[in-house]
Short mmCIF file of C-alpha atoms in Angstrom, two decimals:
data_model
loop_
_atom_site.label_atom_id
_atom_site.label_comp_id
_atom_site.label_asym_id
_atom_site.label_seq_id
_atom_site.Cartn_x
_atom_site.Cartn_y
_atom_site.Cartn_z
CA MET A 1 -0.06 -0.71 0.34
CA ASP A 2 -0.32 -0.18 3.11
CA HIS A 3 -0.10 2.03 0.17
CA ARG A 4 1.06 5.51 0.96
CA THR A 5 -0.32 3.70 1.43
CA ARG A 6 1.36 3.74 -0.07
CA PRO A 7 -0.24 2.32 -0.77
CA ARG A 8 -0.81 2.07 1.76
CA ALA A 9 -3.38 3.08 6.22
CA VAL A 10 -0.58 4.59 8.26
CA ARG A 11 -1.50 7.74 10.17
CA ALA A 12 0.70 10.79 10.42
CA MET A 13 2.67 10.55 13.63
CA ALA A 14 5.15 12.62 15.59
CA ALA A 15 8.51 12.20 13.93
CA PHE A 16 10.72 11.48 16.86
CA VAL A 17 9.21 8.85 19.11
CA VAL A 18 10.16 5.19 19.79
CA SER A 19 12.60 3.50 22.10
CA ALA A 20 15.79 4.86 20.54
CA VAL A 21 17.05 8.34 19.83
CA ALA A 22 16.25 10.23 16.64
CA LEU A 23 18.85 10.70 13.94
CA ALA A 24 21.70 12.75 15.34
CA PRO A 25 22.98 15.86 13.59
CA ALA A 26 26.38 14.18 13.20
CA LEU A 27 24.94 11.64 10.77
CA VAL A 28 25.80 12.77 7.28
CA ALA A 29 25.27 11.62 3.75
CA CYS A 30 27.73 9.40 1.97
CA GLY A 31 30.59 11.30 0.40
CA SER A 32 30.45 14.34 2.66
CA GLY A 33 33.88 13.61 4.12
CA GLU A 34 32.63 14.05 7.69
CA LYS A 35 32.44 11.39 10.39
CA THR A 36 29.49 9.04 10.53
CA ALA A 37 28.07 7.34 13.60
CA ALA A 38 30.02 4.43 15.07
CA PRO A 39 29.38 1.05 13.41
CA ASP A 40 27.74 -0.28 16.57
CA SER A 41 24.49 1.46 15.59
CA ILE A 42 22.19 1.76 12.60
CA ASP A 43 19.83 4.60 11.73
CA VAL A 44 16.36 3.68 10.48
CA VAL A 45 13.37 5.68 9.27
CA THR A 46 10.29 3.45 9.35
CA ARG A 47 6.82 3.64 7.91
CA TRP A 48 5.55 1.40 10.71
CA SER A 49 4.96 4.19 13.20
CA ALA A 50 3.43 3.79 16.65
CA GLY A 51 -0.22 2.83 16.32
CA ASN A 52 0.26 0.94 13.07
CA SER A 53 -0.66 -2.74 13.33
CA ALA A 54 2.87 -3.76 12.28
CA ALA A 55 4.66 -1.60 14.84
CA ALA A 56 4.65 -4.14 17.67
CA ALA A 57 6.11 -6.95 15.53
CA GLN A 58 8.70 -4.54 14.18
CA ASN A 59 9.73 -3.39 17.65
CA ARG A 60 10.11 -6.98 18.86
CA ILE A 61 12.65 -7.50 16.10
CA PHE A 62 14.43 -4.25 16.98
CA GLN A 63 14.73 -5.30 20.60
CA ALA A 64 15.82 -8.88 19.85
CA PHE A 65 18.39 -7.64 17.33
CA THR A 66 19.97 -5.28 19.84
CA ALA A 67 19.93 -7.92 22.57
CA GLU A 68 21.68 -10.45 20.32
CA THR A 69 24.20 -8.17 18.63
CA GLY A 70 24.67 -5.18 20.90
CA ILE A 71 23.98 -2.96 17.87
CA LYS A 72 21.72 -0.04 18.71
CA VAL A 73 18.82 0.84 16.43
CA ASN A 74 18.22 4.61 16.22
CA VAL A 75 14.65 4.97 15.01
CA THR A 76 12.84 7.88 13.40
CA GLU A 77 9.15 7.42 12.78
CA GLY A 78 8.03 8.06 9.23
CA LEU A 79 5.51 10.79 8.63
CA GLU A 80 2.71 10.55 6.10
CA THR A 81 5.11 12.36 3.76
CA ILE A 82 7.96 9.98 4.54
CA ASP A 83 9.41 10.38 1.04
CA ASP A 84 9.90 14.13 1.53
CA GLN A 85 11.07 13.53 5.08
CA VAL A 86 13.89 11.22 3.96
CA GLU A 87 14.87 13.36 0.98
CA ASN A 88 15.16 16.39 3.24
CA ALA A 89 17.30 14.43 5.70
CA VAL A 90 19.64 13.31 2.91
CA ALA A 91 19.90 16.84 1.53
CA ALA A 92 20.73 18.11 5.02
CA GLY A 93 23.53 15.56 5.40
CA LYS A 94 21.57 13.42 7.87
CA SER A 95 20.84 10.32 5.80
CA PRO A 96 19.60 7.19 7.57
CA ASP A 97 21.13 3.81 6.77
CA LEU A 98 17.82 2.19 5.99
CA VAL A 99 14.29 3.28 5.11
CA ILE A 100 11.38 0.91 5.79
CA VAL A 101 8.84 2.26 3.33
CA ASN A 102 6.37 1.58 0.52
CA LEU A 103 7.50 1.42 -3.08
CA PHE A 104 5.37 4.33 -4.19
CA ASP A 105 5.51 7.83 -5.65
CA LYS A 106 8.90 9.47 -4.96
CA THR A 107 10.52 6.32 -3.58
CA LEU A 108 10.31 4.93 -7.11
CA GLY A 109 12.87 7.54 -8.14
CA TRP A 110 15.30 7.10 -5.25
CA LEU A 111 17.56 4.64 -7.04
CA ASP A 112 18.06 6.94 -10.04
CA ALA A 113 18.48 9.93 -7.74
CA GLY A 114 21.23 8.21 -5.78
CA VAL A 115 19.33 8.20 -2.49
CA THR A 116 19.37 4.38 -2.37
CA VAL A 117 21.44 1.57 -3.89
CA PRO A 118 20.43 -1.55 -5.87
CA ALA A 119 19.68 -4.58 -3.72
CA ASP A 120 20.34 -7.33 -6.32
CA GLN A 121 23.66 -8.43 -4.89
CA TYR A 122 22.42 -8.38 -1.32
CA VAL A 123 19.64 -10.83 -2.17
CA LYS A 124 22.26 -13.26 -3.45
CA ASP A 125 24.93 -12.66 -0.81
CA TRP A 126 22.53 -12.74 2.13
CA GLY A 127 20.90 -16.06 1.21
CA LEU A 128 17.52 -14.54 0.33
CA ALA A 129 17.35 -15.49 -3.36
CA ASP A 130 15.66 -18.82 -2.67
CA LYS A 131 13.55 -17.46 0.17
CA ILE A 132 11.83 -14.36 -1.24
CA LYS A 133 9.18 -15.15 -3.84
CA PRO A 134 10.23 -14.18 -7.39
CA VAL A 135 6.92 -12.37 -7.97
CA ALA A 136 7.64 -10.19 -4.93
CA LEU A 137 11.14 -9.36 -6.15
CA ASP A 138 9.89 -8.56 -9.66
CA GLU A 139 7.42 -6.01 -8.31
CA TRP A 140 10.34 -4.18 -6.67
CA ARG A 141 12.41 -4.06 -9.86
CA VAL A 142 12.62 -0.90 -11.94
CA GLY A 143 9.65 -0.87 -14.29
CA GLY A 144 8.28 -4.04 -12.70
CA ALA A 145 10.36 -6.00 -15.22
CA PRO A 146 12.43 -9.12 -14.38
CA ALA A 147 15.54 -7.48 -15.90
CA GLY A 148 15.17 -4.27 -13.91
CA LYS A 149 17.41 -3.34 -11.02
CA LEU A 150 16.07 -4.29 -7.60
CA GLN A 151 15.09 -1.10 -5.77
CA GLY A 152 14.83 -2.70 -2.34
CA LEU A 153 13.77 -5.85 -0.53
CA PRO A 154 9.99 -6.50 -0.48
CA PHE A 155 8.43 -7.49 2.81
CA SER A 156 4.82 -6.49 3.32
CA GLY A 157 2.61 -8.14 0.71
CA PHE A 158 -1.05 -7.16 0.76
CA SER A 159 -4.52 -8.12 -0.32
CA TRP A 160 -6.93 -5.23 -0.95
CA PRO A 161 -10.55 -6.34 -1.24
CA LEU A 162 -13.88 -4.62 -0.74
CA TRP A 163 -15.37 -4.90 2.74
CA TYR A 164 -19.13 -5.47 2.96
CA ASN A 165 -21.14 -5.06 6.17
CA THR A 166 -23.71 -7.75 5.44
CA ASP A 167 -25.87 -6.73 8.41
CA LEU A 168 -26.33 -3.25 6.97
CA LEU A 169 -27.00 -4.63 3.50
CA LYS A 170 -29.75 -6.88 4.85
CA LYS A 171 -31.18 -4.04 6.94
CA ALA A 172 -31.57 -2.04 3.72
CA GLY A 173 -33.18 -4.94 1.85
CA VAL A 174 -30.08 -5.82 -0.16
CA ASP A 175 -30.14 -9.60 0.03
CA LYS A 176 -26.73 -10.33 -1.45
CA ILE A 177 -23.42 -8.64 -2.01
CA PRO A 178 -23.61 -6.84 -5.36
CA ALA A 179 -21.67 -8.66 -8.07
CA THR A 180 -22.36 -6.19 -10.90
CA THR A 181 -22.29 -2.42 -11.07
CA ASP A 182 -26.00 -2.43 -11.93
CA GLU A 183 -26.68 -4.25 -8.67
CA LEU A 184 -24.46 -1.78 -6.80
CA ILE A 185 -26.29 1.18 -8.30
CA ALA A 186 -29.64 -0.41 -7.35
CA ALA A 187 -28.41 -0.99 -3.79
CA ALA A 188 -27.30 2.62 -3.22
CA PRO A 189 -30.76 4.26 -2.81
CA LYS A 190 -31.91 1.38 -0.58
CA LEU A 191 -28.97 1.91 1.73
CA ARG A 192 -29.48 5.65 1.79
CA ALA A 193 -33.18 5.18 2.59
CA ALA A 194 -32.12 3.06 5.56
CA GLY A 195 -29.84 5.86 6.78
CA VAL A 196 -26.65 4.14 5.67
CA ALA A 197 -24.02 5.54 3.31
CA PRO A 198 -23.25 3.06 0.52
CA LEU A 199 -19.48 3.11 -0.10
CA ALA A 200 -16.98 5.04 2.01
CA VAL A 201 -13.71 6.11 0.38
CA GLY A 202 -11.16 8.88 0.77
CA GLY A 203 -11.58 10.82 -2.44
CA ASN A 204 -8.86 13.20 -1.31
CA ASP A 205 -6.08 10.66 -0.87
CA TRP A 206 -4.59 7.34 -1.93
CA THR A 207 -7.70 5.29 -1.06
CA GLY A 208 -9.72 7.19 -3.62
CA GLN A 209 -6.91 6.96 -6.14
CA LYS A 210 -6.79 3.16 -5.90
CA LEU A 211 -10.55 2.76 -6.16
CA PHE A 212 -10.68 5.06 -9.17
CA TYR A 213 -8.12 2.96 -11.05
CA GLN A 214 -9.86 -0.24 -10.05
CA ILE A 215 -13.04 1.03 -11.71
CA ALA A 216 -11.32 2.77 -14.63
CA GLN A 217 -9.70 -0.45 -15.82
CA SER A 218 -13.00 -2.34 -15.98
CA TYR A 219 -12.90 -2.57 -19.79
CA THR A 220 -9.14 -2.50 -20.40
CA ASP A 221 -6.49 -5.19 -20.67
CA ALA A 222 -3.51 -4.91 -18.33
CA ALA A 223 -0.92 -4.11 -21.00
CA ALA A 224 -2.91 -1.18 -22.43
CA LEU A 225 -3.62 0.18 -18.97
CA LYS A 226 0.05 0.10 -17.94
CA GLN A 227 0.97 1.93 -21.13
CA VAL A 228 -1.59 4.65 -20.42
CA MET A 229 -0.56 5.02 -16.79
CA GLN A 230 3.09 5.40 -17.79
CA LYS A 231 2.77 7.64 -20.86
CA GLY A 232 -0.74 9.06 -20.94
CA GLY A 233 -3.54 8.51 -23.42
CA TYR A 234 -6.49 8.41 -21.02
CA CYS A 235 -8.66 10.42 -23.42
CA SER A 236 -7.49 8.68 -26.59
CA THR A 237 -7.85 5.10 -25.33
CA PRO A 238 -11.56 4.23 -25.72
CA THR A 239 -11.59 1.39 -23.18
CA VAL A 240 -9.99 3.57 -20.50
CA LEU A 241 -12.33 6.47 -21.22
CA GLU A 242 -15.25 4.03 -20.95
CA GLY A 243 -13.99 3.03 -17.49
CA ILE A 244 -13.78 6.68 -16.45
CA LYS A 245 -17.37 7.17 -17.63
CA LEU A 246 -18.36 4.18 -15.49
CA PHE A 247 -16.73 5.84 -12.49
CA THR A 248 -18.72 9.05 -12.97
CA GLN A 249 -21.91 7.02 -13.49
CA LEU A 250 -21.38 5.36 -10.11
CA ARG A 251 -20.53 8.69 -8.51
CA ASP A 252 -23.61 10.40 -9.90
CA ALA A 253 -25.82 7.48 -8.84
CA GLY A 254 -24.87 8.15 -5.22
CA VAL A 255 -22.74 5.05 -4.74
CA PHE A 256 -19.97 6.91 -2.89
CA VAL A 257 -20.44 8.51 0.50
CA ASP A 258 -21.45 12.18 0.44
CA ASN A 259 -18.54 14.61 0.11
CA ALA A 260 -16.12 11.83 -0.81
CA ALA A 261 -13.93 14.44 -2.53
CA GLY A 262 -13.13 15.99 0.83
CA LEU A 263 -12.50 12.78 2.77
CA THR A 264 -9.35 10.85 3.61
CA ALA A 265 -8.57 7.30 4.70
CA ASP A 266 -9.17 8.12 8.37
CA ALA A 267 -12.72 9.25 7.61
CA MET A 268 -13.30 6.14 5.49
CA TYR A 269 -12.26 3.79 8.29
CA ALA A 270 -14.25 5.70 10.90
CA SER A 271 -17.38 5.65 8.76
CA TYR A 272 -17.17 1.93 8.07
CA TYR A 273 -16.07 0.81 11.54
CA SER A 274 -18.89 2.78 13.16
CA GLY A 275 -21.55 1.26 10.90
CA LYS A 276 -22.33 4.50 9.08
CA ALA A 277 -21.25 3.07 5.71
CA ALA A 278 -21.92 -0.40 4.32
CA ILE A 279 -18.89 -0.83 2.06
CA MET A 280 -15.26 0.27 1.88
CA PRO A 281 -12.10 -0.70 -0.04
CA ALA A 282 -9.33 -1.51 2.43
CA GLY A 283 -6.21 -3.61 2.54
CA SER A 284 -4.99 -6.46 4.69
CA TRP A 285 -3.12 -4.04 6.96
CA ALA A 286 -6.54 -3.04 8.34
CA TYR A 287 -7.66 -6.56 9.32
CA THR A 288 -6.14 -6.40 12.79
CA GLU A 289 -6.87 -2.69 13.07
CA SER A 290 -10.59 -3.37 12.57
CA THR A 291 -10.55 -5.95 15.34
CA ALA A 292 -8.66 -3.56 17.62
CA SER A 293 -11.28 -0.87 16.98
CA GLY A 294 -13.56 -2.71 19.40
CA THR A 295 -16.64 -2.08 17.26
CA GLY A 296 -17.13 -5.73 16.32
CA ILE A 297 -17.10 -4.75 12.67
CA ASP A 298 -14.84 -7.67 11.77
CA LYS A 299 -17.65 -10.05 12.77
CA HIS A 300 -20.10 -8.38 10.38
CA THR A 301 -17.79 -8.07 7.38
CA THR A 302 -17.59 -10.24 4.29
CA LEU A 303 -14.63 -9.64 2.01
CA GLY A 304 -15.14 -9.60 -1.75
CA GLY A 305 -14.43 -7.66 -4.91
CA PHE A 306 -15.69 -4.51 -6.55
CA PRO A 307 -18.70 -5.26 -8.79
CA VAL A 308 -18.03 -5.41 -12.52
CA PRO A 309 -20.09 -3.97 -15.38
CA SER A 310 -21.52 -5.86 -18.31
CA GLY A 311 -18.86 -6.30 -20.96
CA SER A 312 -15.99 -6.02 -18.49
CA THR A 313 -12.64 -7.64 -19.23
CA PHE A 314 -12.95 -9.21 -15.76
CA LYS A 315 -15.16 -12.22 -15.19
CA LYS A 316 -15.42 -11.76 -11.43
CA PRO A 317 -15.52 -8.76 -9.08
CA THR A 318 -12.08 -7.19 -8.69
CA ALA A 319 -9.60 -6.73 -5.87
CA TYR A 320 -5.94 -5.82 -5.58
CA ARG A 321 -2.99 -7.79 -4.28
CA GLY A 322 0.72 -7.24 -4.50
CA PHE A 323 4.06 -6.82 -2.79
CA THR A 324 4.69 -3.09 -3.25
CA GLY A 325 3.77 -2.54 0.38
CA VAL A 326 6.46 -1.84 2.93
CA GLY A 327 9.99 -3.07 2.24
CA PHE A 328 13.62 -2.23 2.96
CA MET A 329 15.49 0.42 0.97
CA ILE A 330 19.22 0.76 1.68
CA THR A 331 20.71 4.23 1.36
CA LYS A 332 24.17 5.06 0.05
CA LYS A 333 25.26 5.68 3.60
CA GLY A 334 23.93 2.30 4.75
CA ALA A 335 25.84 0.60 1.93
CA GLU A 336 29.19 1.90 3.17
CA ALA A 337 31.75 -0.78 4.04
CA GLY A 338 31.62 -0.01 7.74
CA ARG A 339 27.83 -0.23 7.94
CA ILE A 340 26.43 -2.74 5.46
CA ASP A 341 27.20 -5.83 7.54
CA ASN A 342 25.10 -4.44 10.38
CA LEU A 343 22.24 -4.03 7.92
CA ARG A 344 22.74 -7.61 6.73
CA LYS A 345 22.25 -8.90 10.26
CA PHE A 346 19.33 -6.57 10.83
CA ILE A 347 17.37 -7.08 7.60
CA THR A 348 17.79 -10.86 7.40
CA LYS A 349 16.31 -11.15 10.88
CA PHE A 350 13.00 -9.90 9.46
CA TYR A 351 12.94 -12.76 6.94
CA ALA A 352 13.18 -15.58 9.50
CA ASP A 353 9.99 -17.66 9.37
CA ALA A 354 9.03 -16.80 12.93
CA SER A 355 9.44 -13.08 12.23
CA VAL A 356 7.35 -13.23 9.05
CA GLY A 357 4.72 -15.21 10.94
CA ASP A 358 4.65 -12.56 13.65
CA PHE A 359 3.82 -9.91 11.03
CA VAL A 360 1.16 -12.18 9.49
CA LYS A 361 -0.45 -12.53 12.92
CA ASP A 362 -0.19 -8.87 13.93
CA SER A 363 -0.79 -7.01 10.68
CA GLY A 364 -2.15 -9.46 8.11
CA ILE A 365 0.66 -9.18 5.58
CA LEU A 366 0.85 -11.56 2.65
CA PRO A 367 4.20 -13.31 3.25
CA PRO A 368 6.90 -12.36 0.72
CA THR A 369 8.71 -15.61 1.47
CA THR A 370 8.06 -19.25 0.75
CA GLY A 371 6.67 -21.34 3.58
CA ASP A 372 3.43 -22.24 5.35
CA PHE A 373 2.15 -19.41 7.52
CA ALA A 374 -1.49 -20.54 7.83
CA SER A 375 -1.10 -21.18 11.57
CA TYR A 376 -0.31 -17.50 12.07
CA ALA A 377 -3.47 -16.31 10.28
CA THR A 378 -5.56 -16.07 13.44
CA ASN A 379 -7.50 -12.95 12.44
CA PRO A 380 -10.90 -13.93 10.95
CA LEU A 381 -10.64 -11.40 8.12
CA LEU A 382 -7.17 -12.63 7.23
CA THR A 383 -8.51 -16.17 7.15
CA GLN A 384 -11.29 -14.97 4.82
CA SER A 385 -8.79 -13.27 2.57
CA LEU A 386 -6.91 -16.51 1.98
CA GLY A 387 -9.92 -17.70 -0.03
CA LEU A 388 -10.26 -14.60 -2.21
CA ASP A 389 -8.58 -16.22 -5.22
CA ALA A 390 -11.73 -18.22 -5.87
CA THR A 391 -14.10 -15.27 -5.82
CA VAL A 392 -12.26 -12.31 -7.35
CA ASP A 393 -10.11 -11.29 -10.30
CA TYR A 394 -7.06 -9.16 -9.56
CA ALA A 395 -6.74 -5.71 -11.09
CA VAL A 396 -3.48 -3.89 -11.86
CA VAL A 397 -2.21 -1.92 -8.85
CA PRO A 398 -1.33 1.52 -10.25
CA ASP A 399 1.55 2.50 -7.96
CA VAL A 400 4.57 1.35 -9.98
CA TRP A 401 3.05 2.47 -13.27
CA ILE A 402 1.95 6.00 -12.37
CA GLY A 403 5.23 6.55 -10.49
CA THR A 404 6.10 10.07 -9.45
CA ALA A 405 2.99 11.51 -11.12
CA SER A 406 0.99 10.20 -8.16
CA ASP A 407 0.58 13.50 -6.30
CA ARG A 408 -0.50 15.34 -9.45
CA ILE A 409 -2.95 12.55 -10.21
CA LEU A 410 -4.42 12.80 -6.70
CA GLN A 411 -5.31 16.43 -7.38
CA VAL A 412 -7.14 15.45 -10.55
CA LEU A 413 -9.00 12.64 -8.82
CA THR A 414 -10.22 14.86 -6.02
CA GLY A 415 -12.15 16.64 -8.74
CA ALA A 416 -13.26 13.29 -10.13
CA TYR A 417 -14.94 12.50 -6.82
CA GLY A 418 -16.54 15.93 -7.02
CA LYS A 419 -18.18 17.09 -10.23
CA SER A 420 -15.58 16.72 -12.99
CA THR A 421 -16.81 15.29 -16.28
CA PRO A 422 -15.17 12.23 -17.86
CA GLN A 423 -13.47 14.50 -20.41
CA GLN A 424 -12.13 16.80 -17.70
CA ILE A 425 -10.86 13.80 -15.75
CA CYS A 426 -9.08 12.13 -18.65
CA ALA A 427 -7.56 15.42 -19.82
CA GLY A 428 -6.36 16.16 -16.30
CA LEU A 429 -4.81 12.70 -16.00
CA ASP A 430 -3.02 13.11 -19.33
CA THR A 431 -1.57 16.42 -18.20
CA ALA A 432 -0.59 15.03 -14.80
CA THR A 433 1.10 12.00 -16.36
CA LYS A 434 3.21 14.09 -18.71
CA GLY A 435 4.23 16.38 -15.86
#
């Protein structure tokens, strides 16, 4: 993710930058009856904006595609609110052909709303059915079910562990990475006494949302949790309420950085990279970003899971992984007869082994395709992450299940990182889920 971020670590950028021109006013939505751009160009809105670790690999494909085909790529950079940005463009008759975006929040409703088209047939016709992993495709189906329509083509898989600065832990007298919540609670005052914040997180955005759900599901089986996230029942499901109580216990014990309710992902990264916080939850998209920060933090980081409480349904500390990161969503305009073949040539170029490997190297994605990409995993944190399966259990990523209630839920969880009681939190989540 990245999940929003979205799952997932993209910063808000200026909307009209990159090597090609922005969407022209003449570009209109399918069915308007007006002229569209000539078929020797495609119009793309992308989540991988300048400064994102995936942007360079993306732009190499853009340039190679144009050099090989003569087809121009008109690029608009996606804002942090890329879902609203695209919806506004469609409503104004300026729909792109393709959106490179996370499957998250409003994008989950684009197929039903007619913004995008199903991708099932394209997977078959474009020779991708045997190349893209079935688990990746299933995560992009409506409802996450194998029989659901395919909402787009998954590309950026992710791992999302906890990052531990072992130097800071040792400085504070914490001899090992906490494996239980009791050990984490005991470590917090030691870290604070050493002048180090324990766990940095953006309580005011998607990073805090993901961590909350990771903790809240500590006592719950996956099926029950998915049901609650889809339909509500946070207060009436004892195991979920117990997880919410655990969250507030950790909060009140000083585990989270001060003023977490007012912080965002940017503050979380800055705090951890600069050595002001000992722990943070961050995804694989940040592996290369941490190295590029020049702080050396990647050399002092051990990846692991979030500590689990006694009686947890998990046997090991928890992390996230999935394929609901960035993928390709084809709009109605892009699916037009005069334009879809250009998109075929463009999108399939991303799935070539060398292209996937380039993204693995540059931005630490988990490959959505079959094949051996170990030689591309040159980043030390990415190499570490390949061994996570042995040390963590994987929690349910909430994105698909909370759907378009995400923004309302964020508002509730900002209070959760503040002073809200477990009952206030669960009641707020029930209200937010039911809309």
